[in-house]
PDB file of C-alpha atoms in Angstrom:
ATOM      1  CA  MET A 206     198.714 184.161  61.510  1.00 85.00           C
ATOM      2  CA  THR A 207     201.868 182.641  62.917  1.00 92.00           C
ATOM      3  CA  ASN A 208     204.980 184.163  61.363  1.00 96.00           C
ATOM      4  CA  SER A 209     207.153 181.533  59.701  1.00 97.00           C
ATOM      5  CA  ALA A 210     209.167 180.901  56.540  1.00 97.00           C
ATOM      6  CA  GLU A 211     205.947 179.595  54.952  1.00 97.00           C
ATOM      7  CA  THR A 212     204.091 182.766  55.926  1.00 97.00           C
ATOM      8  CA  ALA A 213     206.916 184.879  54.470  1.00 98.00           C
ATOM      9  CA  ALA A 214     206.684 182.908  51.218  1.00 98.00           C
ATOM     10  CA  HIS A 215     202.882 183.340  51.168  1.00 96.00           C
ATOM     11  CA  TRP A 216     203.024 187.143  51.483  1.00 97.00           C
ATOM     12  CA  THR A 217     205.956 187.460  49.076  1.00 98.00           C
ATOM     13  CA  LYS A 218     203.970 185.535  46.456  1.00 98.00           C
ATOM     14  CA  PHE A 219     200.884 187.637  47.199  1.00 96.00           C
ATOM     15  CA  ILE A 220     202.776 190.884  46.506  1.00 97.00           C
ATOM     16  CA  ALA A 221     204.658 189.435  43.515  1.00 97.00           C
ATOM     17  CA  LYS A 222     201.355 188.456  41.886  1.00 95.00           C
ATOM     18  CA  SER A 223     199.676 191.781  42.646  1.00 94.00           C
ATOM     19  CA  PRO A 224     199.116 193.704  39.380  1.00 94.00           C
ATOM     20  CA  GLU A 225     200.156 196.903  41.175  1.00 95.00           C
ATOM     21  CA  PHE A 226     203.679 195.531  41.772  1.00 96.00           C
ATOM     22  CA  VAL A 227     205.876 195.731  38.646  1.00 97.00           C
ATOM     23  CA  ALA A 228     208.782 193.462  39.627  1.00 96.00           C
ATOM     24  CA  GLY A 229     207.026 190.244  40.621  1.00 97.00           C
ATOM     25  CA  GLU A 230     209.366 187.795  38.882  1.00 97.00           C
ATOM     26  CA  ALA A 231     212.478 189.520  40.233  1.00 97.00           C
ATOM     27  CA  LEU A 232     210.993 189.560  43.752  1.00 98.00           C
ATOM     28  CA  LEU A 233     210.237 185.821  43.652  1.00 98.00           C
ATOM     29  CA  ALA A 234     213.686 185.009  42.233  1.00 97.00           C
ATOM     30  CA  GLN A 235     215.349 186.988  45.020  1.00 97.00           C
ATOM     31  CA  PHE A 236     213.151 185.406  47.696  1.00 98.00           C
ATOM     32  CA  ASN A 237     213.938 181.918  46.393  1.00 97.00           C
ATOM     33  CA  ALA A 238     217.684 182.693  46.321  1.00 96.00           C
ATOM     34  CA  GLY A 239     217.617 184.249  49.770  1.00 96.00           C
ATOM     35  CA  LYS A 240     217.752 183.340  53.408  1.00 96.00           C
ATOM     36  CA  ILE A 241     215.403 184.744  56.029  1.00 98.00           C
ATOM     37  CA  THR A 242     217.405 186.461  58.757  1.00 98.00           C
ATOM     38  CA  ARG A 243     214.561 187.679  60.968  1.00 98.00           C
ATOM     39  CA  LEU A 244     210.926 186.754  61.536  1.00 98.00           C
ATOM     40  CA  CYS A 245     209.160 189.346  63.676  1.00 97.00           C
ATOM     41  CA  GLU A 246     207.356 187.865  66.675  1.00 95.00           C
ATOM     42  CA  CYS A 247     205.101 190.809  67.610  1.00 94.00           C
ATOM     43  CA  GLY A 248     202.025 189.448  65.817  1.00 95.00           C
ATOM     44  CA  CYS A 249     202.768 190.987  62.434  1.00 97.00           C
ATOM     45  CA  ASN A 250     204.171 188.897  59.569  1.00 97.00           C
ATOM     46  CA  SER A 251     207.280 190.985  58.854  1.00 98.00           C
ATOM     47  CA  PHE A 252     210.644 189.486  57.941  1.00 98.00           C
ATOM     48  CA  ASN A 253     214.111 190.393  56.694  1.00 98.00           C
ATOM     49  CA  MET A 254     216.308 188.417  54.343  1.00 97.00           C
ATOM     50  CA  VAL A 255     219.611 188.389  52.443  1.00 95.00           C
ATOM     51  CA  LEU A 256     220.754 186.635  49.291  1.00 90.00           C
ATOM     52  CA  GLU A 257     222.523 183.410  50.153  1.00 87.00           C
ATOM     53  CA  GLU A 258     226.274 183.474  49.577  1.00 85.00           C
ATOM     54  CA  GLY A 259     227.168 182.674  45.984  1.00 86.00           C
ATOM     55  CA  ARG A 260     223.600 183.036  44.659  1.00 88.00           C
ATOM     56  CA  GLN A 261     223.045 185.718  42.073  1.00 85.00           C
ATOM     57  CA  THR A 262     219.796 187.113  40.726  1.00 94.00           C
ATOM     58  CA  ALA A 263     218.900 190.438  39.186  1.00 94.00           C
ATOM     59  CA  PRO A 264     218.174 193.107  41.814  1.00 95.00           C
ATOM     60  CA  ILE A 265     214.577 194.278  42.212  1.00 96.00           C
ATOM     61  CA  VAL A 266     215.642 197.939  41.768  1.00 96.00           C
ATOM     62  CA  PRO A 267     218.850 199.655  40.630  1.00 95.00           C
ATOM     63  CA  PRO A 268     221.518 199.977  43.345  1.00 94.00           C
ATOM     64  CA  SER A 269     221.191 203.230  45.293  1.00 90.00           C
ATOM     65  CA  GLY A 270     224.009 203.103  47.818  1.00 90.00           C
ATOM     66  CA  ARG A 271     221.510 202.818  50.684  1.00 92.00           C
ATOM     67  CA  GLY A 272     218.545 200.706  51.656  1.00 92.00           C
ATOM     68  CA  HIS A 273     215.056 202.094  51.155  1.00 95.00           C
ATOM     69  CA  VAL A 274     211.345 201.427  50.750  1.00 97.00           C
ATOM     70  CA  VAL A 275     210.448 200.484  47.162  1.00 98.00           C
ATOM     71  CA  PHE A 276     206.739 199.604  47.414  1.00 98.00           C
ATOM     72  CA  LEU A 277     203.875 200.244  49.800  1.00 98.00           C
ATOM     73  CA  ALA A 278     200.307 198.966  49.496  1.00 97.00           C
ATOM     74  CA  ASP A 279     197.215 198.962  51.683  1.00 96.00           C
ATOM     75  CA  PHE A 280     194.581 196.277  51.113  1.00 95.00           C
ATOM     76  CA  PRO A 281     191.138 196.182  52.705  1.00 94.00           C
ATOM     77  CA  VAL A 282     190.249 193.015  54.585  1.00 93.00           C
ATOM     78  CA  GLU A 283     186.849 191.537  55.393  1.00 87.00           C
ATOM     79  CA  GLN A 284     187.417 191.113  59.139  1.00 82.00           C
ATOM     80  CA  PRO A 285     187.750 193.103  61.269  1.00 81.00           C
ATOM     81  CA  PRO A 286     185.421 195.596  59.521  1.00 83.00           C
ATOM     82  CA  GLY A 287     187.247 198.668  58.217  1.00 85.00           C
ATOM     83  CA  ALA A 288     190.662 197.102  58.742  1.00 89.00           C
ATOM     84  CA  SER A 289     193.559 197.219  56.307  1.00 94.00           C
ATOM     85  CA  LEU A 290     196.542 195.006  55.665  1.00 96.00           C
ATOM     86  CA  GLU A 291     199.646 197.037  54.866  1.00 97.00           C
ATOM     87  CA  PHE A 292     202.726 195.874  52.975  1.00 98.00           C
ATOM     88  CA  ILE A 293     206.093 197.638  52.819  1.00 98.00           C
ATOM     89  CA  VAL A 294     208.787 196.156  50.530  1.00 98.00           C
ATOM     90  CA  TYR A 295     212.426 197.087  51.207  1.00 98.00           C
ATOM     91  CA  ALA A 296     215.553 196.932  49.049  1.00 97.00           C
ATOM     92  CA  ASP A 297     219.133 197.064  50.321  1.00 96.00           C
ATOM     93  CA  ALA A 298     221.915 199.321  49.020  1.00 95.00           C
ATOM     94  CA  LYS A 299     222.612 196.898  46.144  1.00 94.00           C
ATOM     95  CA  GLY A 300     218.944 196.893  45.055  1.00 95.00           C
ATOM     96  CA  ASN A 301     218.274 193.402  46.435  1.00 96.00           C
ATOM     97  CA  PHE A 302     215.086 192.406  48.249  1.00 97.00           C
ATOM     98  CA  ASP A 303     215.797 193.127  51.906  1.00 96.00           C
ATOM     99  CA  GLY A 304     212.509 192.431  53.639  1.00 97.00           C
ATOM    100  CA  LEU A 305     208.780 192.835  53.853  1.00 98.00           C
ATOM    101  CA  ASP A 306     206.648 194.394  56.572  1.00 98.00           C
ATOM    102  CA  VAL A 307     203.113 192.978  56.810  1.00 98.00           C
ATOM    103  CA  HIS A 308     200.925 194.843  59.310  1.00 97.00           C
ATOM    104  CA  LEU A 309     197.254 194.860  60.197  1.00 96.00           C
ATOM    105  CA  ASN A 310     195.888 198.345  60.955  1.00 94.00           C
ATOM    106  CA  GLY A 311     199.288 200.003  61.267  1.00 93.00           C
ATOM    107  CA  ASN A 312     200.604 197.103  63.361  1.00 94.00           C
ATOM    108  CA  THR A 313     198.089 197.775  66.125  1.00 92.00           C
ATOM    109  CA  GLU A 314     196.792 194.212  66.231  1.00 92.00           C
ATOM    110  CA  PRO A 315     198.097 190.746  65.346  1.00 94.00           C
ATOM    111  CA  ILE A 316     197.322 189.207  61.977  1.00 94.00           C
ATOM    112  CA  PRO A 317     194.619 186.551  62.455  1.00 92.00           C
ATOM    113  CA  GLU A 318     195.017 182.994  61.183  1.00 89.00           C
ATOM    114  CA  LYS A 319     192.104 183.363  58.749  1.00 87.00           C
ATOM    115  CA  LEU A 320     192.383 186.628  56.839  1.00 89.00           C
ATOM    116  CA  VAL A 321     190.485 187.436  53.646  1.00 89.00           C
ATOM    117  CA  VAL A 322     192.320 190.119  51.653  1.00 89.00           C
ATOM    118  CA  SER A 323     190.849 192.052  48.751  1.00 75.00           C
ATOM    119  CA  GLU A 324     192.681 191.631  45.462  1.00 68.00           C
ATOM    120  CA  ALA A 325     192.793 195.388  44.878  1.00 87.00           C
ATOM    121  CA  PRO A 326     194.678 197.753  47.200  1.00 92.00           C
ATOM    122  CA  TYR A 327     193.247 201.182  47.841  1.00 91.00           C
ATOM    123  CA  HIS A 328     196.796 202.616  47.970  1.00 92.00           C
ATOM    124  CA  ALA A 329     199.870 201.426  46.057  1.00 95.00           C
ATOM    125  CA  TYR A 330     202.935 203.598  45.655  1.00 96.00           C
ATOM    126  CA  GLY A 331     206.709 203.567  45.410  1.00 96.00           C
ATOM    127  CA  ILE A 332     209.309 202.987  42.696  1.00 96.00           C
ATOM    128  CA  LEU A 333     207.904 199.493  42.028  1.00 97.00           C
ATOM    129  CA  ALA A 334     204.231 200.534  41.879  1.00 96.00           C
ATOM    130  CA  ARG A 335     202.496 200.354  38.505  1.00 92.00           C
ATOM    131  CA  LYS A 336     201.672 203.879  37.402  1.00 82.00           C
ATOM    132  CA  GLY A 337     198.247 204.746  35.980  1.00 63.00           C
TER     133      GLY A 337
END
Protein backbone atom coordinates (compact mmCIF):
# COMPACT_ATOMS: atom_id res chain seq x y z
CA MET A 1 0.00 0.00 0.00
CA THR A 2 1.59 3.24 -1.10
CA ASN A 3 2.41 5.48 1.86
CA SER A 4 0.69 8.85 1.59
CA ALA A 5 -1.24 11.38 3.67
CA GLU A 6 -4.41 9.43 2.80
CA THR A 7 -2.82 6.18 3.98
CA ALA A 8 -1.75 7.88 7.22
CA ALA A 9 -5.32 9.09 7.75
CA HIS A 10 -6.67 5.59 7.02
CA TRP A 11 -4.47 3.89 9.64
CA THR A 12 -4.98 6.66 12.20
CA LYS A 13 -8.75 6.23 11.86
CA PHE A 14 -8.37 2.44 12.06
CA ILE A 15 -6.52 2.68 15.40
CA ALA A 16 -8.78 5.45 16.74
CA LYS A 17 -11.85 3.28 16.10
CA SER A 18 -10.28 0.15 17.58
CA PRO A 19 -12.05 -0.74 20.86
CA GLU A 20 -8.65 -1.60 22.37
CA PHE A 21 -7.47 2.02 21.99
CA VAL A 22 -8.88 4.31 24.71
CA ALA A 23 -8.10 7.76 23.26
CA GLY A 24 -9.65 7.58 19.80
CA GLU A 25 -11.27 11.02 19.75
CA ALA A 26 -8.12 12.72 21.05
CA LEU A 27 -5.99 10.88 18.47
CA LEU A 28 -8.24 11.98 15.59
CA ALA A 29 -8.35 15.58 16.85
CA GLN A 30 -4.56 15.68 17.03
CA PHE A 31 -4.18 14.10 13.59
CA ASN A 32 -6.60 16.61 12.08
CA ALA A 33 -4.77 19.52 13.75
CA GLY A 34 -1.37 18.21 12.71
CA LYS A 35 1.02 18.20 9.82
CA ILE A 36 2.79 15.10 8.55
CA THR A 37 6.55 15.63 8.67
CA ARG A 38 7.71 12.24 7.38
CA LEU A 39 6.22 9.42 5.32
CA CYS A 40 8.45 6.35 5.38
CA GLU A 41 9.29 5.01 1.92
CA CYS A 42 10.57 1.53 2.85
CA GLY A 43 7.28 -0.24 2.11
CA CYS A 44 5.75 0.20 5.55
CA ASN A 45 3.07 2.84 6.20
CA SER A 46 4.81 4.68 9.05
CA PHE A 47 4.72 8.45 9.47
CA ASN A 48 5.61 11.24 11.89
CA MET A 49 3.70 14.43 12.53
CA VAL A 50 3.55 17.61 14.63
CA LEU A 51 0.72 19.90 15.64
CA GLU A 52 0.48 22.82 13.25
CA GLU A 53 1.58 26.14 14.71
CA GLY A 54 -1.22 27.84 16.62
CA ARG A 55 -3.49 24.77 16.70
CA GLN A 56 -4.36 23.43 20.11
CA THR A 57 -6.00 20.15 21.05
CA ALA A 58 -5.88 18.05 24.18
CA PRO A 59 -2.82 15.77 24.29
CA ILE A 60 -3.38 12.03 23.88
CA VAL A 61 -1.46 11.32 27.13
CA PRO A 62 -0.19 13.48 29.99
CA PRO A 63 3.13 15.24 29.29
CA SER A 64 6.12 13.14 30.36
CA GLY A 65 9.13 15.27 29.49
CA ARG A 66 10.18 12.79 26.79
CA GLY A 67 8.68 11.05 23.81
CA HIS A 68 7.59 7.44 24.15
CA VAL A 69 5.45 4.58 22.86
CA VAL A 70 1.86 4.78 24.16
CA PHE A 71 0.13 1.93 22.31
CA LEU A 72 1.13 -1.23 20.48
CA ALA A 73 -1.18 -3.70 18.73
CA ASP A 74 -0.74 -6.72 16.50
CA PHE A 75 -3.58 -7.68 14.15
CA PRO A 76 -3.79 -10.87 12.12
CA VAL A 77 -4.29 -10.46 8.38
CA GLU A 78 -5.77 -12.85 5.84
CA GLN A 79 -2.88 -12.73 3.36
CA PRO A 80 -0.12 -13.69 3.58
CA PRO A 81 -1.15 -16.62 5.83
CA GLY A 82 0.12 -16.26 9.40
CA ALA A 83 1.11 -12.64 8.89
CA SER A 84 0.46 -9.80 11.31
CA LEU A 85 0.06 -6.07 10.94
CA GLU A 86 1.71 -4.19 13.80
CA PHE A 87 0.92 -0.68 14.99
CA ILE A 88 3.03 1.46 17.33
CA VAL A 89 1.62 4.84 18.43
CA TYR A 90 4.07 7.48 19.72
CA ALA A 91 3.59 10.60 21.83
CA ASP A 92 6.07 13.47 22.15
CA ALA A 93 7.32 15.03 25.39
CA LYS A 94 4.18 17.21 25.61
CA GLY A 95 1.87 14.18 25.25
CA ASN A 96 0.91 15.02 21.65
CA PHE A 97 0.53 12.43 18.90
CA ASP A 98 3.98 12.16 17.34
CA GLY A 99 3.64 9.35 14.83
CA LEU A 100 2.51 5.88 13.94
CA ASP A 101 4.51 2.88 12.78
CA VAL A 102 2.57 0.43 10.60
CA HIS A 103 4.54 -2.73 9.79
CA LEU A 104 3.75 -6.07 8.21
CA ASN A 105 5.53 -9.00 9.90
CA GLY A 106 7.96 -6.86 11.87
CA ASN A 107 8.65 -4.68 8.82
CA THR A 108 10.09 -7.60 6.88
CA GLU A 109 7.87 -7.09 3.85
CA PRO A 110 5.99 -4.20 2.24
CA ILE A 111 2.32 -3.64 3.00
CA PRO A 112 0.27 -4.83 0.00
CA GLU A 113 -2.32 -2.63 -1.69
CA LYS A 114 -5.17 -4.97 -0.73
CA LEU A 115 -4.89 -5.96 2.92
CA VAL A 116 -7.70 -7.50 4.97
CA VAL A 117 -7.15 -6.85 8.68
CA SER A 118 -9.01 -8.60 11.49
CA GLU A 119 -11.00 -6.30 13.74
CA ALA A 120 -9.53 -7.87 16.88
CA PRO A 121 -5.81 -7.69 17.69
CA TYR A 122 -4.18 -10.63 19.39
CA HIS A 123 -1.94 -8.23 21.36
CA ALA A 124 -2.76 -4.70 22.55
CA TYR A 125 -0.75 -2.99 25.25
CA GLY A 126 0.56 0.35 26.44
CA ILE A 127 -0.77 3.30 28.44
CA LEU A 128 -3.59 3.81 25.92
CA ALA A 129 -4.66 0.15 25.73
CA ARG A 130 -8.04 -0.77 27.21
CA LYS A 131 -7.45 -2.96 30.24
CA GLY A 132 -9.49 -6.13 30.79
